[in-house]
């Protein structure tokens, strides 16, 4: 296992990548991306068995990950690239014409690491279930992970999928909800209060697990390890990951305002001043 | 003129069921999903023979499309089954993003298309599905005419790598294409040779087009009949070769004129061979309850309507 210290260095660099990417093209979604850095780094650098060097779209005998809330593509691209899926310098093409790093992730341009397009919300859990079923049919014991926004849970398809996964015992699936309590128009509790997310998944027949400190790497790793231990027991596993939107950059943290707004030059410098360059900028 | 014989009326959905069953035996990667319409889609035989490869998703079509997309990751070939309305309009965004844009090898198989589902009425009679699906980049759109062709098409699309929309229907209709005819995606079939007018039909209206050609022949008009089972990719060559002879076209389909086969053909004519065209299609309206034959008559999709359209197209030459 890579030392926590090393993973923390990746986290810091990933945050730099995120703010630099959205700044460079003056568009994109820094808030949710920053909040999910620890989750992504834990997943790709610790939890998952995966083959970055020889990307196989079918992903047989690998763990798979599906990003359902595709707008947090900056963190996804940074982590994929630094895990070895594609050259680091390609991060500078984010959202630009002819790029493989589209605003929302897609298979269309053949970017290694991506297995489904996402952006229109609510679809990723169904896709993850399908991939998990294929693993079961092929006697492949690897796991399928998916990530969803908490605001995304307002989409009805999520609950169709949640009902199916427990009814059909899709127990090789760990669906994580980024519970940052924010969505575009404000706090989720103001836009459309959802009550207890955990109670909802429990009521749908899922095994649930909370990670209270979603921006603490050790907590995230421990939580995901526990989630993994819950798989294979007849129930899908939901992880409620409590994060701070914009985590790591003080003026972006804890508010919906940086959901889809890039920093200007001055704000970029302020942000980078708070984030150590550990592995070298792209 | 060539004589076509009804080998015994059957529903096209049963052709799908028969094809799927055959695939169940021949191709272990074929899996099937259904949203609580297993009997209506004639998927029972596959479900019974291959319970591990059949996924009953309940009344949740959006989830079904997403699961189907996911099943392709690892090499499965999913066939989804529900009514045409719930296979397209209800789940358009799921198909667009998770299947079409993602280039997933999903076969969207849709029964009860068009007016001929009959008494259930307009809520279920989708007449816009061909248009919806042909607009999606990379989507293949097929609308078969009888039992044998639907069975053959079902088998053929498993061999093709890419998303496909396969449209068929509920009522028993004439079964007249040869049982052993191999289905070639994108290749229109010439059913009658003629020199005066081309009738390009798809789905249930192919048989009506053959009936119309007989009536026209009795009036001394030689109609060429083309079976456009594939709307996308469109066989432009077959159309151009035919209208070069006939100089007039009738398109016939159980679909809105907007977005249908006729519009696709008109686009080819406008670009490459302008000539008169008449459209036998639903004219910007919803359907209603009734028997299939009553509905086809009321909405101008009858044999007689094709005959009249052929004469009108010829008159405009």
Coordinates of C-alpha atoms in Angstrom, one line a residue:
Chain A
X1 CA 0.0 0.0 0.0
X2 CA 1.1 3.5 -0.8
X3 CA 1.8 5.4 2.4
X4 CA -0.9 7.9 3.5
X5 CA 1.7 10.6 3.3
X6 CA 2.2 9.8 -0.4
X7 CA -1.5 9.7 -1.0
X8 CA -1.9 13.1 0.7
X9 CA 0.7 14.5 -1.7
X10 CA -1.3 13.2 -4.6
X11 CA -4.4 14.9 -3.1
X12 CA -2.7 18.2 -2.9
X13 CA -1.4 18.0 -6.5
X14 CA -4.9 16.9 -7.7
X15 CA -6.4 20.0 -6.1
X16 CA -3.8 22.2 -7.9
X17 CA -4.7 20.4 -11.2
X18 CA -8.4 21.1 -10.6
X19 CA -8.2 24.8 -10.0
X20 CA -5.6 25.2 -12.8
X21 CA -7.8 23.3 -15.3
X22 CA -11.0 25.3 -14.7
X23 CA -9.0 28.5 -14.5
X24 CA -7.3 27.9 -17.8
X25 CA -10.5 27.5 -19.7
X26 CA -12.6 29.7 -17.5
X27 CA -15.3 27.1 -17.1
X28 CA -16.0 23.8 -15.3
X29 CA -16.9 22.6 -11.9
X30 CA -14.3 23.1 -9.2
X31 CA -16.5 22.8 -6.0
X32 CA -17.6 19.2 -6.2
X33 CA -14.3 18.2 -7.7
X34 CA -12.3 19.6 -4.8
X35 CA -14.7 17.9 -2.3
X36 CA -14.2 14.5 -3.8
X37 CA -10.4 14.5 -4.1
X38 CA -9.8 12.1 -1.2
X39 CA -12.4 9.7 -2.5
X40 CA -10.9 9.5 -5.9
X41 CA -7.3 9.3 -4.7
X42 CA -8.3 6.5 -2.2
X43 CA -10.1 4.7 -4.9
X44 CA -7.6 4.8 -7.7
X45 CA -4.4 4.7 -5.6
X46 CA -5.5 2.3 -2.9
X47 CA -8.8 0.5 -3.3
X48 CA -9.2 -0.6 -6.8
X49 CA -7.4 -3.3 -8.8
X50 CA -7.1 -1.7 -12.2
X51 CA -4.9 -1.5 -15.2
X52 CA -4.1 2.0 -16.2
X53 CA -1.3 1.2 -18.6
X54 CA -3.3 -1.1 -20.9
X55 CA -6.8 0.3 -20.7
X56 CA -9.4 -2.3 -21.5
X57 CA -12.9 -0.9 -22.0
X58 CA -14.4 -4.2 -21.0
X59 CA -12.5 -4.1 -17.7
X60 CA -12.6 -7.9 -17.2
X61 CA -10.8 -9.0 -14.0
X62 CA -10.5 -5.4 -12.8
X63 CA -12.5 -3.3 -10.4
X64 CA -14.6 -0.7 -12.3
X65 CA -15.6 2.9 -11.4
X66 CA -18.5 4.9 -12.9
X67 CA -18.8 8.6 -12.3
X68 CA -22.5 9.4 -12.4
X69 CA -22.2 13.1 -11.5
X70 CA -20.1 13.7 -14.6
X71 CA -19.7 17.5 -14.0
X72 CA -16.9 16.8 -11.5
X73 CA -14.8 15.7 -14.4
X74 CA -11.7 17.8 -13.3
X75 CA -11.0 15.6 -10.4
X76 CA -11.7 12.5 -12.5
X77 CA -9.3 13.5 -15.2
X78 CA -6.6 14.6 -12.9
X79 CA -6.7 11.3 -10.9
X80 CA -6.9 9.2 -14.1
X81 CA -4.0 11.0 -15.6
X82 CA -1.8 10.8 -12.5
X83 CA -2.7 7.1 -12.2
X84 CA -1.3 6.6 -15.6
X85 CA -4.3 6.3 -17.9
X86 CA -3.2 9.2 -20.3
X87 CA -0.4 11.7 -20.5
X88 CA -0.4 14.4 -17.9
X89 CA 0.0 17.2 -20.4
X90 CA -3.4 16.4 -21.8
X91 CA -4.9 18.0 -18.8
X92 CA -4.2 21.3 -20.4
X93 CA -6.6 20.5 -23.2
X94 CA -9.6 20.2 -20.8
X95 CA -12.8 21.6 -22.4
X96 CA -11.0 22.9 -25.4
X97 CA -11.8 22.1 -29.1
X98 CA -10.8 18.6 -30.2
X99 CA -10.0 17.5 -26.7
X100 CA -10.5 14.0 -25.3
X101 CA -11.2 15.7 -22.0
X102 CA -14.7 16.9 -22.7
X103 CA -16.6 19.1 -20.2
X104 CA -18.4 16.0 -19.1
X105 CA -16.7 12.6 -19.4
X106 CA -17.3 10.5 -22.5
X107 CA -16.1 7.4 -24.3
X108 CA -16.7 9.2 -27.6
X109 CA -13.2 10.6 -27.9
X110 CA -11.6 7.3 -26.6
X111 CA -10.1 8.7 -23.5
X112 CA -8.6 5.8 -21.5
X113 CA -10.2 5.3 -18.2
X114 CA -13.7 6.3 -19.2
X115 CA -16.3 3.5 -19.9
X116 CA -19.5 5.5 -20.2
X117 CA -20.6 9.1 -20.9
X118 CA -22.1 10.9 -17.9
X119 CA -23.4 14.4 -17.3
X120 CA -27.1 14.1 -17.6
X121 CA -27.7 13.1 -14.0
X122 CA -29.2 9.9 -12.5
X123 CA -28.0 7.4 -15.0
X124 CA -24.7 6.0 -13.5
X125 CA -26.2 3.7 -10.9
X126 CA -28.1 1.8 -13.5
X127 CA -25.0 1.5 -15.7
X128 CA -22.9 0.4 -12.7
X129 CA -25.6 -2.3 -11.9
X130 CA -25.3 -3.5 -15.5
X131 CA -21.6 -3.8 -15.3
X132 CA -21.9 -5.6 -12.0
X133 CA -24.3 -8.1 -13.5
X134 CA -21.8 -8.8 -16.3
X135 CA -19.2 -9.4 -13.7
X136 CA -21.5 -11.9 -12.0
X137 CA -22.3 -13.7 -15.3
X138 CA -18.5 -13.9 -16.0
X139 CA -17.6 -15.2 -12.5
X140 CA -15.5 -12.1 -12.1
X141 CA -15.2 -11.4 -8.4
X142 CA -14.1 -7.8 -8.8
X143 CA -16.2 -4.9 -7.6
X144 CA -18.0 -2.0 -9.3
X145 CA -17.9 1.4 -7.7
X146 CA -20.0 4.4 -8.5
X147 CA -20.2 8.0 -7.4
X148 CA -23.3 10.2 -7.2
X149 CA -24.0 13.7 -6.1
X150 CA -26.5 14.2 -3.3
X151 CA -28.5 16.6 -5.4
X152 CA -28.5 13.9 -8.1
X153 CA -30.6 11.7 -5.9
X154 CA -33.5 13.9 -6.8
X155 CA -33.5 12.1 -10.2
X156 CA -36.1 9.3 -10.2
X157 CA -33.9 6.9 -12.1
X158 CA -31.6 6.6 -9.1
X159 CA -34.4 5.1 -7.1
X160 CA -35.4 2.7 -9.9
X161 CA -31.9 1.5 -9.8
X162 CA -31.7 1.4 -6.0
X163 CA -34.9 -0.8 -5.9
X164 CA -33.5 -3.1 -8.5
X165 CA -30.0 -3.5 -7.0
X166 CA -31.3 -4.7 -3.6
X167 CA -34.2 -6.8 -5.1
X168 CA -31.8 -8.6 -7.4
X169 CA -29.0 -8.8 -4.8
X170 CA -26.4 -6.9 -6.7
X171 CA -23.9 -7.2 -3.9
X172 CA -20.8 -6.5 -5.9
X173 CA -21.6 -2.8 -6.1
X174 CA -20.5 0.1 -3.8
X175 CA -22.4 3.2 -4.7
X176 CA -21.1 6.3 -2.9
X177 CA -23.1 9.5 -2.5
X178 CA -21.1 12.7 -2.2
X179 CA -23.1 14.3 0.6
X180 CA -21.9 17.8 0.5
X181 CA -25.4 19.2 1.0
X182 CA -25.0 21.6 -2.0
X183 CA -26.5 21.8 -5.5
X184 CA -26.5 24.5 -8.1
X185 CA -29.3 26.7 -6.7
X186 CA -28.2 26.4 -3.1
X187 CA -28.2 24.0 -0.2
X188 CA -30.0 20.7 -0.9
X189 CA -32.1 21.4 2.2
X190 CA -33.3 24.6 0.6
X191 CA -33.7 23.4 -3.0
X192 CA -35.5 20.1 -2.3
X193 CA -35.0 18.7 1.2
X194 CA -34.4 14.9 1.0
X195 CA -34.5 13.9 4.6
X196 CA -32.1 11.1 5.6
X197 CA -30.3 9.7 2.6
X198 CA -29.1 6.8 4.7
X199 CA -32.7 6.0 5.8
X200 CA -33.8 6.0 2.2
X201 CA -31.1 3.6 1.1
X202 CA -31.8 1.4 4.1
X203 CA -35.5 1.4 3.3
X204 CA -34.6 0.3 -0.3
X205 CA -32.8 -2.7 1.2
X206 CA -29.2 -1.5 0.9
X207 CA -26.4 -2.0 3.4
X208 CA -25.3 1.6 4.4
X209 CA -22.2 3.1 5.8
X210 CA -21.3 6.7 6.7
X211 CA -18.0 8.4 6.2
X212 CA -18.3 11.4 8.4
X213 CA -15.0 13.0 7.4
X214 CA -15.0 12.7 3.6
X215 CA -12.0 15.0 3.2
X216 CA -9.9 13.1 5.7
X217 CA -7.9 10.5 3.7
X218 CA -7.5 8.0 6.5
X219 CA -11.3 8.1 7.2
X220 CA -12.1 7.7 3.6
X221 CA -9.8 4.7 3.2
X222 CA -11.1 3.1 6.4
X223 CA -14.7 3.7 5.3
X224 CA -14.1 2.2 1.8
X225 CA -12.4 -0.8 3.3
X226 CA -15.4 -1.4 5.5
X227 CA -17.7 -1.0 2.6
X228 CA -15.7 -3.5 0.6
X229 CA -16.0 -5.9 3.6
X230 CA -19.8 -5.6 3.3
X231 CA -19.9 -6.7 -0.3
X232 CA -20.8 -10.3 -1.3
X233 CA -23.4 -10.6 1.4
X234 CA -26.5 -10.3 -0.7
X235 CA -27.0 -6.5 -0.6
X236 CA -25.6 -3.6 -2.5
X237 CA -23.6 -1.1 -0.4
X238 CA -24.3 2.6 -0.2
X239 CA -21.6 4.9 1.3
X240 CA -22.7 8.3 2.4
X241 CA -19.6 10.3 2.1
X242 CA -19.8 13.7 3.9
X243 CA -17.6 16.1 2.2
X244 CA -17.1 19.9 2.0
X245 CA -17.7 21.3 -1.5
X246 CA -14.6 23.2 -2.4
X247 CA -12.5 21.5 0.3
X248 CA -8.9 22.6 0.4
X249 CA -9.4 26.1 -0.8
X250 CA -10.7 28.3 2.0
X251 CA -12.7 30.7 0.0
X252 CA -14.3 28.0 -2.0
X253 CA -15.2 25.6 0.8
X254 CA -18.7 24.9 2.2
X255 CA -20.7 26.8 -0.4
X256 CA -22.6 26.0 -3.6
X257 CA -21.2 29.2 -5.1
X258 CA -18.2 27.4 -6.6
X259 CA -20.3 24.6 -8.1
X260 CA -19.6 25.8 -11.7
X261 CA -17.6 29.0 -11.4
X262 CA -13.9 29.2 -12.3
X263 CA -11.4 31.3 -10.3
X264 CA -10.0 34.4 -11.9
X265 CA -6.3 35.1 -12.0
X266 CA -6.1 36.5 -8.5
X267 CA -8.3 33.8 -7.0
X268 CA -6.2 31.2 -8.7
X269 CA -3.0 32.5 -7.1
X270 CA -4.8 32.6 -3.7
X271 CA -5.9 29.0 -4.2
X272 CA -2.5 27.7 -5.4
X273 CA -1.0 29.4 -2.4
X274 CA -2.9 27.1 -0.2
X275 CA -2.1 23.9 -2.2
X276 CA 1.5 22.5 -2.1
X277 CA 2.9 21.5 -5.5
X278 CA 4.0 18.0 -4.6
X279 CA 4.3 16.1 -7.8
X280 CA 4.8 18.9 -10.4
X281 CA 2.1 20.8 -12.2
X282 CA 1.1 19.5 -15.6
Chain B
X1 CA -45.8 -9.3 -61.6
X2 CA -44.4 -11.3 -58.8
X3 CA -47.1 -13.0 -56.6
X4 CA -46.7 -12.9 -52.9
X5 CA -48.5 -15.4 -50.7
X6 CA -49.4 -15.0 -47.1
X7 CA -47.9 -18.0 -45.5
X8 CA -50.3 -17.5 -42.5
X9 CA -50.7 -14.3 -40.6
X10 CA -48.6 -13.9 -37.5
X11 CA -47.5 -11.0 -35.3
X12 CA -44.1 -9.5 -35.8
X13 CA -43.4 -9.5 -32.1
X14 CA -43.5 -13.3 -32.2
X15 CA -40.9 -13.1 -34.9
X16 CA -38.8 -11.2 -32.4
X17 CA -39.4 -13.8 -29.7
X18 CA -38.5 -16.6 -32.1
X19 CA -35.3 -14.9 -33.1
X20 CA -34.3 -14.1 -29.5
X21 CA -34.8 -17.8 -28.6
X22 CA -32.6 -18.9 -31.4
X23 CA -29.9 -16.4 -30.3
X24 CA -30.2 -17.8 -26.8
X25 CA -28.9 -21.1 -28.1
X26 CA -26.4 -19.8 -30.6
X27 CA -24.8 -16.8 -28.8
X28 CA -24.0 -17.1 -25.1
X29 CA -23.2 -13.3 -24.9
X30 CA -26.8 -12.4 -25.7
X31 CA -28.8 -11.3 -22.7
X32 CA -32.3 -9.9 -22.5
X33 CA -34.0 -7.4 -20.3
X34 CA -37.7 -6.7 -20.0
X35 CA -39.8 -4.1 -18.1
X36 CA -42.8 -6.2 -17.1
X37 CA -44.0 -7.0 -20.6
X38 CA -42.4 -10.4 -21.1
X39 CA -45.6 -12.0 -22.5
X40 CA -46.4 -9.1 -24.7
X41 CA -42.9 -9.1 -26.1
X42 CA -42.9 -12.9 -26.5
X43 CA -39.7 -13.1 -24.5
X44 CA -41.0 -16.0 -22.3
X45 CA -39.2 -18.7 -24.2
X46 CA -35.8 -17.0 -23.8
X47 CA -36.5 -16.2 -20.1
X48 CA -37.5 -19.8 -19.4
X49 CA -34.5 -21.3 -21.2
X50 CA -31.9 -18.9 -19.9
X51 CA -33.0 -17.5 -16.5
X52 CA -29.5 -16.4 -15.7
X53 CA -29.3 -14.3 -18.8
X54 CA -32.8 -12.7 -18.5
X55 CA -33.3 -9.6 -16.3
X56 CA -36.8 -8.7 -15.3
X57 CA -36.4 -5.0 -14.3
X58 CA -40.0 -4.2 -13.4
X59 CA -41.8 -1.1 -14.6
X60 CA -38.6 1.0 -14.8
X61 CA -37.6 1.6 -18.3
X62 CA -35.0 4.2 -17.6
X63 CA -33.2 1.8 -15.3
X64 CA -33.5 -0.9 -17.9
X65 CA -31.7 1.2 -20.5
X66 CA -28.9 2.1 -18.1
X67 CA -28.5 -1.5 -17.0
X68 CA -28.3 -2.6 -20.6
X69 CA -25.6 0.0 -21.3
X70 CA -23.6 -1.4 -18.3
X71 CA -24.0 -5.0 -19.4
X72 CA -22.1 -4.3 -22.6
X73 CA -19.1 -3.4 -20.5
X74 CA -17.5 -6.9 -20.4
X75 CA -19.0 -8.0 -23.7
X76 CA -22.6 -8.9 -23.2
X77 CA -25.1 -8.1 -26.0
X78 CA -28.3 -6.9 -24.3
X79 CA -31.7 -6.9 -26.0
X80 CA -34.2 -4.7 -24.2
X81 CA -37.9 -5.4 -24.6
X82 CA -40.9 -3.1 -24.0
X83 CA -43.5 -1.2 -26.0
X84 CA -42.2 1.3 -28.6
X85 CA -43.5 4.2 -26.6
X86 CA -41.6 3.2 -23.5
X87 CA -38.5 2.1 -25.5
X88 CA -38.0 5.6 -27.0
X89 CA -39.8 8.7 -25.9
X90 CA -39.9 7.7 -22.2
X91 CA -36.2 7.0 -22.1
X92 CA -34.7 9.2 -24.8
X93 CA -32.1 10.8 -22.6
X94 CA -30.9 7.5 -21.2
X95 CA -30.6 6.1 -24.8
X96 CA -28.9 9.3 -26.0
X97 CA -26.2 9.5 -23.3
X98 CA -25.7 6.0 -21.9
X99 CA -26.2 4.1 -25.2
X100 CA -25.9 6.2 -28.4
X101 CA -23.2 8.7 -27.3
X102 CA -21.4 6.0 -25.3
X103 CA -21.5 3.8 -28.4
X104 CA -22.9 0.8 -26.5
X105 CA -23.9 -2.4 -28.2
X106 CA -27.5 -2.4 -27.0
X107 CA -30.4 -3.7 -29.1
X108 CA -33.5 -1.7 -28.2
X109 CA -36.4 -4.0 -29.3
X110 CA -39.8 -2.3 -29.4
X111 CA -43.2 -3.9 -29.9
X112 CA -46.7 -2.3 -30.2
X113 CA -45.4 0.5 -32.4
X114 CA -47.7 2.7 -34.4
X115 CA -51.5 2.8 -34.6
X116 CA -52.0 -1.0 -35.0
X117 CA -51.6 -1.7 -31.3
X118 CA -55.2 -0.7 -31.5
X119 CA -57.7 -0.4 -28.7
X120 CA -55.2 0.9 -26.0
X121 CA -55.3 4.2 -27.8
X122 CA -53.0 7.2 -28.3
X123 CA -51.1 7.1 -25.0
X124 CA -49.5 3.9 -26.2
X125 CA -49.5 4.4 -30.0
X126 CA -46.2 6.1 -30.5
X127 CA -45.9 7.5 -34.0
X128 CA -42.7 9.5 -33.4
X129 CA -40.3 6.8 -32.5
X130 CA -38.6 6.4 -35.9
X131 CA -37.9 10.1 -36.0
X132 CA -36.6 10.2 -32.4
X133 CA -34.2 7.3 -33.0
X134 CA -32.9 8.2 -36.4
X135 CA -31.9 11.6 -35.2
X136 CA -29.4 10.0 -32.8
X137 CA -25.9 9.8 -34.3
X138 CA -24.8 6.2 -34.9
X139 CA -28.2 4.6 -34.2
X140 CA -29.4 2.0 -36.6
X141 CA -33.2 2.0 -37.1
X142 CA -35.0 -1.0 -38.4
X143 CA -38.8 -1.5 -38.9
X144 CA -39.6 -5.0 -40.1
X145 CA -42.7 -6.0 -42.1
X146 CA -43.6 -9.6 -41.0
X147 CA -42.8 -12.5 -38.8
X148 CA -40.1 -14.0 -40.9
X149 CA -38.3 -10.7 -41.4
X150 CA -38.5 -9.7 -37.8
X151 CA -37.0 -13.1 -36.7
X152 CA -34.2 -12.7 -39.3
X153 CA -33.5 -9.1 -38.2
X154 CA -33.4 -10.0 -34.6
X155 CA -30.7 -12.6 -35.4
X156 CA -28.8 -10.2 -37.7
X157 CA -28.5 -7.3 -35.2
X158 CA -26.7 -9.6 -32.7
X159 CA -23.9 -9.9 -35.3
X160 CA -23.7 -6.1 -35.8
X161 CA -21.6 -4.2 -33.3
X162 CA -23.5 -1.0 -32.3
X163 CA -26.7 0.4 -31.0
X164 CA -29.9 -0.7 -32.9
X165 CA -33.5 0.2 -32.6
X166 CA -35.7 -2.6 -33.8
X167 CA -39.4 -1.7 -34.3
X168 CA -42.2 -4.2 -34.7
X169 CA -45.8 -4.6 -33.7
X170 CA -48.7 -6.3 -32.0
X171 CA -51.3 -7.4 -34.7
X172 CA -51.2 -10.5 -36.8
X173 CA -50.2 -9.5 -40.3
X174 CA -49.4 -11.3 -43.5
X175 CA -46.3 -13.4 -43.3
X176 CA -44.9 -13.4 -46.8
X177 CA -41.1 -13.0 -46.8
X178 CA -39.1 -16.2 -47.3
X179 CA -38.3 -18.0 -44.1
X180 CA -34.6 -18.4 -45.1
X181 CA -34.1 -14.9 -46.3
X182 CA -31.0 -13.5 -44.6
X183 CA -31.5 -10.0 -43.2
X184 CA -29.1 -7.4 -44.5
X185 CA -29.0 -4.2 -42.4
X186 CA -29.3 -1.1 -44.7
X187 CA -30.2 -3.0 -47.9
X188 CA -33.7 -2.2 -49.2
X189 CA -35.4 -5.1 -50.9
X190 CA -37.1 -4.8 -54.3
X191 CA -40.4 -6.7 -54.1
X192 CA -41.9 -5.7 -57.4
X193 CA -40.4 -4.3 -60.6
X194 CA -42.2 -1.3 -62.1
X195 CA -41.7 1.7 -64.3
X196 CA -44.4 4.2 -63.4
X197 CA -44.0 4.9 -59.7
X198 CA -41.9 3.7 -56.8
X199 CA -43.6 2.7 -53.6
X200 CA -41.1 2.7 -50.7
X201 CA -42.8 1.2 -47.6
X202 CA -41.7 0.1 -44.2
X203 CA -43.2 -2.1 -41.5
X204 CA -46.7 -3.2 -41.6
X205 CA -47.4 -1.1 -44.7
X206 CA -45.1 -3.2 -46.9
X207 CA -47.9 -5.7 -47.4
X208 CA -50.3 -2.9 -48.1
X209 CA -47.9 -1.6 -50.7
X210 CA -47.9 -5.0 -52.4
X211 CA -51.7 -5.0 -52.4
X212 CA -51.7 -1.5 -53.8
X213 CA -49.3 -2.5 -56.6
X214 CA -51.7 -5.2 -57.6
X215 CA -54.6 -2.8 -57.7
X216 CA -52.5 -0.3 -59.7
X217 CA -51.5 -3.1 -62.1
X218 CA -55.1 -3.8 -62.7
X219 CA -55.4 -0.1 -63.8
X220 CA -52.4 -0.4 -66.0
X221 CA -49.9 1.2 -63.7
X222 CA -46.6 -0.6 -63.1
X223 CA -45.5 0.2 -59.5
X224 CA -42.1 -0.7 -58.2
X225 CA -42.3 -1.8 -54.5
X226 CA -39.3 -1.4 -52.2
X227 CA -39.2 -2.8 -48.7
X228 CA -37.3 -0.3 -46.6
X229 CA -36.9 -2.4 -43.5
X230 CA -33.9 -0.2 -42.5
X231 CA -34.5 3.5 -42.2
X232 CA -31.0 4.2 -41.0
X233 CA -28.6 3.7 -42.6
X234 CA -30.7 4.6 -45.6
X235 CA -30.2 2.7 -48.8
X236 CA -29.9 5.7 -51.1
X237 CA -28.8 3.7 -54.0
X238 CA -31.9 1.5 -54.2
X239 CA -34.1 4.7 -54.2
X240 CA -32.1 6.5 -56.8
X241 CA -32.0 3.5 -59.1
X242 CA -35.7 3.1 -58.8
X243 CA -36.8 6.7 -59.2
X244 CA -34.4 7.1 -62.2
X245 CA -36.8 4.7 -63.9
X246 CA -40.2 5.7 -62.4
X247 CA -39.7 9.4 -61.7
X248 CA -42.2 9.4 -58.9
X249 CA -42.2 8.2 -55.3
X250 CA -44.8 7.2 -52.6
X251 CA -43.5 6.6 -49.1
X252 CA -45.7 4.6 -46.8
X253 CA -45.2 4.1 -43.1
X254 CA -47.1 3.7 -39.8
X255 CA -45.5 6.8 -38.4
X256 CA -45.9 10.6 -38.4
X257 CA -44.9 12.2 -41.6
X258 CA -42.5 14.3 -39.6
X259 CA -39.4 12.4 -38.9
X260 CA -40.4 9.3 -40.8
X261 CA -39.0 7.2 -43.6
X262 CA -40.7 9.5 -46.1
X263 CA -38.7 12.5 -44.9
X264 CA -35.4 10.6 -45.1
X265 CA -36.2 9.6 -48.7
X266 CA -37.3 13.2 -49.5
X267 CA -33.9 14.4 -48.4
X268 CA -32.2 12.1 -50.8
X269 CA -34.5 13.2 -53.7
X270 CA -34.0 16.9 -52.9
X271 CA -30.2 16.4 -53.0
X272 CA -29.8 14.0 -55.8
X273 CA -32.9 13.4 -58.0
X274 CA -35.8 15.9 -57.5
X275 CA -39.1 14.3 -58.4
X276 CA -42.7 14.2 -57.1
X277 CA -43.3 12.4 -53.8
X278 CA -46.5 11.7 -51.9
X279 CA -46.4 10.7 -48.2
X280 CA -48.6 8.0 -46.8
X281 CA -48.1 8.7 -43.1
X282 CA -49.9 10.2 -40.2
X283 CA -50.4 13.9 -40.6
X284 CA -49.4 15.6 -37.4
X285 CA -52.0 13.9 -35.2
X286 CA -52.2 11.5 -32.3
X287 CA -54.1 8.2 -32.8
X288 CA -57.1 6.8 -30.9
X289 CA -58.8 3.6 -29.8
X290 CA -60.0 1.2 -32.5
X291 CA -59.2 -2.0 -34.4
X292 CA -55.9 -1.9 -36.4
X293 CA -57.7 -1.9 -39.7
X294 CA -60.2 0.8 -38.7
X295 CA -57.3 3.0 -37.5
X296 CA -55.2 2.4 -40.7
X297 CA -58.3 3.4 -42.7
X298 CA -59.1 6.5 -40.7
X299 CA -55.6 7.8 -40.6
X300 CA -55.0 7.3 -44.3
X301 CA -52.6 4.3 -44.1
X302 CA -54.8 1.9 -46.1
X303 CA -54.1 0.1 -49.4
X304 CA -56.5 2.5 -51.0
X305 CA -54.6 5.5 -49.7
X306 CA -51.4 4.1 -51.2
X307 CA -53.2 3.6 -54.6
X308 CA -54.4 7.2 -54.5
X309 CA -51.0 8.6 -53.5
X310 CA -49.4 6.7 -56.4
X311 CA -51.8 8.2 -58.9
X312 CA -51.3 11.6 -57.4
X313 CA -47.5 11.3 -57.6
X314 CA -47.7 10.1 -61.3
X315 CA -50.0 13.0 -62.1
X316 CA -47.4 15.5 -60.8
X317 CA -44.6 14.2 -63.1

